[in-house]
């Protein structure tokens, strides 16, 4: 009999197909009665598969005492209590690196879309305003400006490489300075924001980073500064950000992530200095396939009693 796994939510189709052909997969989100489902697999379930946003709660894990592995389809593990997993002897694997290029691409796309008003320009063209009103309002250049990257991990590094292609001066703030990095290290996020035209958020959501982009940081970014977030909504004080955008004390924002996904604050939906994405930075066929492969590989490693290829705990 194949091993029983709990799948918290839908994943990339091809990954689900492989997963379901190799394991007995119980679909949590699809269950009519989730509590009955957990009871029915309490003894058999040996692993959980989930994505970065959903994670899995301790409450669910406590009802599945034989779970020894959580394989995350995503790099972020902030929706999982890692300390609890350590204490309960549960390994956690994720999918770092394979998504970094696409996330960095989307960060660049959001930055350009925001300062160059790509979405507003599209609307201007579609609504027939060009022949009626002439050229659309002028926009702001990205090339040659100052970029601050908060979080110089794999995604931040891919992003920095792209931004240098736009002749941008790149500085970064990170837990620690990266030895040999060609970019300028700035110890304080507020100081990074104060000196940046574009502040990019690429840090993982941890106790040390959640809420880091607060009112002071937004004020330091200032009325000509753009905020681009492809990490987690929780890194930003969302009400403070919304106020700053409404009052134009920052110039604009390109946002892929939000506090209470999939909810987006109403105020953001009406602002024209904001470009929004539905948490889709890793959403390409290529990256989702690679994430799925790594997620499956982590599971396989666990069941083969080998170290996970990408292990968090
Ligand atoms: C995914 C993510 O959107 O990797 C992460 O942490 O948030 C994203 O890549 C998500 O995990 C897949 O649904």
CSV table of C-alpha atoms and ligand atoms in Angstrom, one decimal:
chain,number,residue,atom,x,y,z
A,1,UNK,CA,0.0,0.0,0.0
A,2,UNK,CA,1.3,3.4,-0.9
A,3,UNK,CA,2.0,6.0,1.9
A,4,UNK,CA,-0.8,8.3,2.9
A,5,UNK,CA,-0.3,12.1,2.6
A,6,UNK,CA,-2.5,15.0,3.4
A,7,UNK,CA,-2.6,17.7,0.6
A,8,UNK,CA,-3.7,21.0,2.0
A,9,UNK,CA,-4.7,22.8,-1.3
A,10,UNK,CA,-4.5,22.4,-5.1
A,11,UNK,CA,-1.0,22.6,-6.7
A,12,UNK,CA,0.4,22.7,-10.2
A,13,UNK,CA,-1.7,20.1,-12.1
A,14,UNK,CA,1.3,18.0,-13.3
A,15,UNK,CA,2.7,17.8,-9.8
A,16,UNK,CA,-0.6,16.7,-8.3
A,17,UNK,CA,-0.9,14.0,-11.0
A,18,UNK,CA,2.5,12.6,-10.1
A,19,UNK,CA,1.9,13.0,-6.4
A,20,UNK,CA,-1.4,11.1,-6.7
A,21,UNK,CA,0.1,8.3,-8.8
A,22,UNK,CA,2.8,7.7,-6.2
A,23,UNK,CA,1.0,8.2,-2.9
A,24,UNK,CA,-2.5,7.9,-1.4
A,25,UNK,CA,-3.3,11.5,-1.3
A,26,UNK,CA,-6.2,12.9,0.8
A,27,UNK,CA,-7.4,16.4,-0.4
A,28,UNK,CA,-8.0,18.5,2.7
A,29,UNK,CA,-9.6,21.5,0.9
A,30,UNK,CA,-11.9,19.3,-1.0
A,31,UNK,CA,-13.2,17.3,2.0
A,32,UNK,CA,-16.9,17.7,2.8
A,33,UNK,CA,-16.0,17.3,6.5
A,34,UNK,CA,-12.4,18.1,7.2
A,35,UNK,CA,-12.5,16.9,10.7
A,36,UNK,CA,-13.9,13.5,9.6
A,37,UNK,CA,-11.1,13.3,7.0
A,38,UNK,CA,-8.4,14.0,9.7
A,39,UNK,CA,-9.9,11.3,11.9
A,40,UNK,CA,-10.0,8.8,9.1
A,41,UNK,CA,-6.3,9.2,8.3
A,42,UNK,CA,-5.0,9.8,11.9
A,43,UNK,CA,-3.0,6.6,12.0
A,44,UNK,CA,-2.0,6.3,8.4
A,45,UNK,CA,-1.0,9.8,7.4
A,46,UNK,CA,2.8,10.1,7.3
A,47,UNK,CA,3.3,13.4,5.5
A,48,UNK,CA,1.7,16.7,4.6
A,49,UNK,CA,2.1,18.6,1.3
A,50,UNK,CA,1.2,22.2,1.2
A,51,UNK,CA,2.1,25.5,-0.4
A,52,UNK,CA,3.8,28.6,0.9
A,53,UNK,CA,0.6,30.5,1.7
A,54,UNK,CA,-1.4,27.8,3.2
A,55,UNK,CA,1.2,26.0,5.3
A,56,UNK,CA,-0.4,23.7,7.9
A,57,UNK,CA,-1.5,24.5,11.4
A,58,UNK,CA,-0.3,22.8,14.6
A,59,UNK,CA,-3.9,21.9,15.3
A,60,UNK,CA,-4.0,19.7,12.2
A,61,UNK,CA,-0.5,18.3,12.8
A,62,UNK,CA,-1.5,17.3,16.4
A,63,UNK,CA,-4.4,15.2,14.9
A,64,UNK,CA,-1.9,13.4,12.6
A,65,UNK,CA,0.7,12.0,15.1
A,66,UNK,CA,2.5,9.9,12.5
A,67,UNK,CA,3.4,12.8,10.2
A,68,UNK,CA,7.2,13.1,9.9
A,69,UNK,CA,7.5,15.3,6.9
A,70,UNK,CA,6.0,18.5,5.5
A,71,UNK,CA,6.9,19.1,1.9
A,72,UNK,CA,6.2,22.7,0.9
A,73,UNK,CA,5.5,23.7,-2.7
A,74,UNK,CA,7.2,27.1,-2.3
A,75,UNK,CA,10.1,28.8,-0.6
A,76,UNK,CA,8.3,30.6,2.2
A,77,UNK,CA,7.7,28.5,5.3
A,78,UNK,CA,6.2,31.3,7.4
A,79,UNK,CA,2.8,29.5,7.5
A,80,UNK,CA,4.4,26.6,9.4
A,81,UNK,CA,5.4,26.6,13.0
A,82,UNK,CA,9.0,25.4,12.6
A,83,UNK,CA,9.7,25.3,16.3
A,84,UNK,CA,6.8,23.0,16.7
A,85,UNK,CA,8.0,20.8,13.8
A,86,UNK,CA,11.4,20.5,15.4
A,87,UNK,CA,9.9,19.5,18.7
A,88,UNK,CA,7.6,17.0,17.1
A,89,UNK,CA,10.4,15.5,14.9
A,90,UNK,CA,8.8,16.6,11.7
A,91,UNK,CA,11.2,17.4,8.7
A,92,UNK,CA,10.2,20.4,6.6
A,93,UNK,CA,11.4,20.8,3.0
A,94,UNK,CA,10.8,23.7,0.6
A,95,UNK,CA,11.6,24.8,-2.9
A,96,UNK,CA,14.3,27.6,-2.8
A,97,UNK,CA,16.3,28.9,-5.8
A,98,UNK,CA,14.2,27.3,-8.5
A,99,UNK,CA,11.8,30.2,-8.3
A,100,UNK,CA,14.2,33.0,-7.7
A,101,UNK,CA,14.6,34.1,-11.4
A,102,UNK,CA,10.9,34.4,-12.0
A,103,UNK,CA,10.2,36.2,-8.8
A,104,UNK,CA,13.0,38.6,-9.6
A,105,UNK,CA,11.5,39.1,-13.1
A,106,UNK,CA,8.2,39.9,-11.7
A,107,UNK,CA,9.7,42.4,-9.3
A,108,UNK,CA,11.3,44.2,-12.3
A,109,UNK,CA,8.0,44.0,-14.2
A,110,UNK,CA,6.1,45.6,-11.2
A,111,UNK,CA,8.7,48.3,-10.8
A,112,UNK,CA,8.5,49.2,-14.5
A,113,UNK,CA,4.8,48.9,-14.6
A,114,UNK,CA,4.4,51.2,-11.6
A,115,UNK,CA,6.8,54.0,-12.6
A,116,UNK,CA,6.1,53.8,-16.3
A,117,UNK,CA,2.3,53.6,-15.7
A,118,UNK,CA,2.1,50.5,-17.9
A,119,UNK,CA,-1.4,49.5,-16.7
A,120,UNK,CA,-2.7,53.1,-16.9
A,121,UNK,CA,-1.3,53.4,-20.4
A,122,UNK,CA,-2.9,50.2,-21.4
A,123,UNK,CA,-6.3,51.5,-20.1
A,124,UNK,CA,-5.6,54.8,-21.9
A,125,UNK,CA,-5.1,53.0,-25.2
A,126,UNK,CA,-8.0,50.6,-24.8
A,127,UNK,CA,-10.5,53.3,-23.7
A,128,UNK,CA,-9.8,55.3,-26.8
A,129,UNK,CA,-8.4,58.3,-24.9
A,130,UNK,CA,-5.3,58.6,-27.1
A,131,UNK,CA,-7.2,60.0,-30.2
A,132,UNK,CA,-9.5,62.1,-28.0
A,133,UNK,CA,-7.0,63.5,-25.5
A,134,UNK,CA,-3.6,63.0,-27.2
A,135,UNK,CA,-0.6,61.6,-25.4
A,136,UNK,CA,-0.9,60.1,-22.0
A,137,UNK,CA,0.6,61.9,-19.0
A,138,UNK,CA,4.4,61.6,-18.7
A,139,UNK,CA,5.9,58.9,-16.4
A,140,UNK,CA,9.0,58.3,-14.3
A,141,UNK,CA,12.2,56.6,-15.5
A,142,UNK,CA,13.6,53.6,-13.8
A,143,UNK,CA,16.9,53.4,-15.6
A,144,UNK,CA,19.9,54.8,-13.6
A,145,UNK,CA,17.9,55.2,-10.4
A,146,UNK,CA,18.8,54.0,-6.9
A,147,UNK,CA,17.5,50.6,-5.9
A,148,UNK,CA,17.4,49.3,-2.3
A,149,UNK,CA,16.9,45.6,-1.8
A,150,UNK,CA,15.6,44.4,1.5
A,151,UNK,CA,16.8,40.7,1.7
A,152,UNK,CA,19.9,39.7,-0.3
A,153,UNK,CA,19.2,36.0,-0.5
A,154,UNK,CA,18.7,34.0,-3.7
A,155,UNK,CA,15.8,36.2,-5.0
A,156,UNK,CA,17.5,39.5,-4.0
A,157,UNK,CA,20.7,38.4,-5.8
A,158,UNK,CA,18.8,37.5,-9.0
A,159,UNK,CA,17.0,40.9,-8.7
A,160,UNK,CA,20.2,42.9,-8.2
A,161,UNK,CA,21.7,41.3,-11.3
A,162,UNK,CA,18.7,42.4,-13.4
A,163,UNK,CA,18.7,45.9,-11.9
A,164,UNK,CA,22.3,46.5,-12.8
A,165,UNK,CA,21.2,45.9,-16.4
A,166,UNK,CA,19.1,49.0,-15.9
A,167,UNK,CA,22.2,50.9,-14.8
A,168,UNK,CA,20.7,51.2,-11.3
A,169,UNK,CA,22.9,51.7,-8.2
A,170,UNK,CA,22.0,48.8,-6.0
A,171,UNK,CA,22.2,48.8,-2.2
A,172,UNK,CA,20.9,46.2,0.2
A,173,UNK,CA,19.9,45.5,3.7
A,174,UNK,CA,20.2,42.0,5.1
A,175,UNK,CA,20.7,40.2,8.4
A,176,UNK,CA,24.4,40.4,7.7
A,177,UNK,CA,26.7,41.8,5.0
A,178,UNK,CA,27.4,39.4,2.1
A,179,UNK,CA,31.1,38.8,1.8
A,180,UNK,CA,32.3,39.7,-1.7
A,181,UNK,CA,29.0,41.3,-2.7
A,182,UNK,CA,29.5,44.1,-5.3
A,183,UNK,CA,26.5,45.9,-3.8
A,184,UNK,CA,26.6,48.4,-1.0
A,185,UNK,CA,25.5,47.0,2.4
A,186,UNK,CA,23.3,49.3,4.5
A,187,UNK,CA,22.6,48.0,8.1
A,188,UNK,CA,19.3,49.8,8.6
A,189,UNK,CA,16.2,49.4,6.5
A,190,UNK,CA,15.2,53.0,7.2
A,191,UNK,CA,18.5,54.2,5.9
A,192,UNK,CA,18.2,52.0,2.9
A,193,UNK,CA,14.8,53.4,2.1
A,194,UNK,CA,15.9,57.0,2.6
A,195,UNK,CA,18.5,56.5,-0.1
A,196,UNK,CA,16.4,54.5,-2.5
A,197,UNK,CA,14.1,55.5,-5.4
A,198,UNK,CA,12.8,51.9,-5.5
A,199,UNK,CA,12.6,49.8,-2.4
A,200,UNK,CA,12.3,46.1,-3.2
A,201,UNK,CA,11.2,43.6,-0.6
A,202,UNK,CA,12.6,40.2,-1.1
A,203,UNK,CA,13.4,39.0,2.5
A,204,UNK,CA,11.8,35.9,3.9
A,205,UNK,CA,9.0,36.5,6.5
A,206,UNK,CA,10.5,35.7,9.9
A,207,UNK,CA,10.2,37.1,13.4
A,208,UNK,CA,12.9,39.6,12.5
A,209,UNK,CA,11.3,40.9,9.3
A,210,UNK,CA,7.6,40.9,9.8
A,211,UNK,CA,6.3,44.5,10.0
A,212,UNK,CA,9.7,45.8,9.1
A,213,UNK,CA,8.4,48.2,6.5
A,214,UNK,CA,6.7,50.5,8.9
A,215,UNK,CA,5.6,54.1,8.8
A,216,UNK,CA,9.2,55.4,9.4
A,217,UNK,CA,10.5,53.3,6.5
A,218,UNK,CA,7.7,54.5,4.2
A,219,UNK,CA,8.4,58.1,5.3
A,220,UNK,CA,12.1,57.6,4.6
A,221,UNK,CA,11.3,56.2,1.1
A,222,UNK,CA,9.4,59.5,0.6
A,223,UNK,CA,7.2,61.0,-2.0
A,224,UNK,CA,9.4,60.1,-5.0
A,225,UNK,CA,9.9,56.5,-3.8
A,226,UNK,CA,8.3,53.3,-5.1
A,227,UNK,CA,7.7,50.2,-3.0
A,228,UNK,CA,7.9,46.8,-4.7
A,229,UNK,CA,6.9,43.8,-2.6
A,230,UNK,CA,7.3,40.2,-3.9
A,231,UNK,CA,7.9,38.6,-0.5
A,232,UNK,CA,5.1,38.5,1.9
A,233,UNK,CA,2.4,41.1,2.8
A,234,UNK,CA,3.3,40.6,6.4
A,235,UNK,CA,6.6,42.4,6.0
A,236,UNK,CA,4.8,45.7,5.4
A,237,UNK,CA,2.5,47.6,7.8
A,238,UNK,CA,-0.3,47.5,5.3
A,239,UNK,CA,-2.6,50.2,6.7
A,240,UNK,CA,0.5,52.6,6.8
A,241,UNK,CA,1.3,51.7,3.2
A,242,UNK,CA,-2.2,52.3,2.1
A,243,UNK,CA,-2.3,55.7,3.8
A,244,UNK,CA,1.1,56.6,2.3
A,245,UNK,CA,-0.2,55.7,-1.2
A,246,UNK,CA,-3.5,57.5,-0.7
A,247,UNK,CA,-1.8,60.6,0.6
A,248,UNK,CA,1.0,60.3,-2.0
A,249,UNK,CA,3.7,60.4,0.7
A,250,UNK,CA,5.2,57.6,-1.4
A,251,UNK,CA,5.0,57.7,-5.2
A,252,UNK,CA,3.6,54.3,-5.8
A,253,UNK,CA,3.7,50.6,-5.2
A,254,UNK,CA,3.9,47.3,-7.1
A,255,UNK,CA,2.5,44.6,-5.0
A,256,UNK,CA,2.3,40.8,-5.5
A,257,UNK,CA,1.6,40.0,-1.9
A,258,UNK,CA,-0.8,41.1,0.8
A,259,UNK,CA,-1.6,40.7,4.5
A,260,UNK,CA,-4.8,38.6,4.2
A,261,UNK,CA,-4.6,36.9,0.9
A,262,UNK,CA,-6.6,36.5,-1.2
A,263,UNK,CA,-8.2,39.7,0.2
A,264,UNK,CA,-6.7,43.0,-1.0
A,265,UNK,CA,-7.5,46.2,0.8
A,266,UNK,CA,-10.4,48.0,-1.0
A,267,UNK,CA,-8.4,51.3,-1.1
A,268,UNK,CA,-5.7,49.7,-3.2
A,269,UNK,CA,-8.2,48.7,-5.9
A,270,UNK,CA,-9.0,52.3,-6.8
A,271,UNK,CA,-5.5,53.9,-6.6
A,272,UNK,CA,-3.8,54.6,-9.9
A,273,UNK,CA,-0.3,54.7,-8.4
A,274,UNK,CA,-0.5,51.0,-7.6
A,275,UNK,CA,0.0,47.9,-9.8
A,276,UNK,CA,-1.3,44.7,-8.3
A,277,UNK,CA,-0.7,41.0,-8.9
A,278,UNK,CA,-2.5,38.1,-7.3
A,279,UNK,CA,0.6,36.5,-5.6
A,280,UNK,CA,1.9,35.2,-8.9
A,281,UNK,CA,5.6,35.9,-8.9
A,282,UNK,CA,6.5,32.2,-9.2
A,283,UNK,CA,3.6,31.6,-11.5
A,284,UNK,CA,5.2,30.4,-14.7
A,285,UNK,CA,4.9,26.9,-16.2
A,286,UNK,CA,8.7,26.5,-16.0
A,287,UNK,CA,9.0,27.5,-12.4
A,288,UNK,CA,5.9,25.6,-11.1
A,289,UNK,CA,7.3,22.5,-12.8
A,290,UNK,CA,10.6,22.9,-11.1
A,291,UNK,CA,9.0,23.7,-7.8
A,292,UNK,CA,6.8,20.5,-8.1
A,293,UNK,CA,9.9,18.4,-9.0
A,294,UNK,CA,11.8,19.6,-6.0
A,295,UNK,CA,8.8,19.2,-3.7
A,296,UNK,CA,8.4,15.6,-4.9
A,297,UNK,CA,12.2,15.0,-4.5
A,298,UNK,CA,12.1,16.2,-0.9
A,299,UNK,CA,9.3,13.7,-0.2
A,300,UNK,CA,11.2,10.9,-1.9
A,301,UNK,CA,14.4,11.7,0.1
A,302,UNK,CA,12.5,11.6,3.3
A,303,UNK,CA,10.9,8.2,2.5
A,304,UNK,CA,14.3,6.9,1.4
A,305,UNK,CA,15.8,8.0,4.7
A,306,UNK,CA,18.1,10.5,3.0
A,307,UNK,CA,18.5,14.2,3.9
A,308,UNK,CA,16.0,16.4,2.1
A,309,UNK,CA,17.4,18.1,-1.0
A,310,UNK,CA,16.1,21.4,0.3
A,311,UNK,CA,15.6,21.2,4.0
A,312,UNK,CA,14.4,23.8,6.4
A,313,UNK,CA,14.0,21.7,9.5
B,1,LIG,C1,3.9,30.4,-4.4
B,1,LIG,C2,5.4,31.5,-2.6
B,1,LIG,O1,2.9,31.3,-4.9
B,1,LIG,O2,7.3,30.3,-2.8
B,1,LIG,C3,6.6,30.9,-2.0
B,1,LIG,O3,6.8,31.0,-0.8
B,1,LIG,O4,4.7,32.2,-1.9
B,1,LIG,C4,5.0,31.3,-4.0
B,1,LIG,O5,6.1,30.8,-4.8
B,1,LIG,C5,3.2,29.4,-3.6
B,1,LIG,O6,3.9,28.7,-2.6
B,1,LIG,C6,2.5,28.4,-4.5
B,1,LIG,O7,1.2,28.4,-4.4
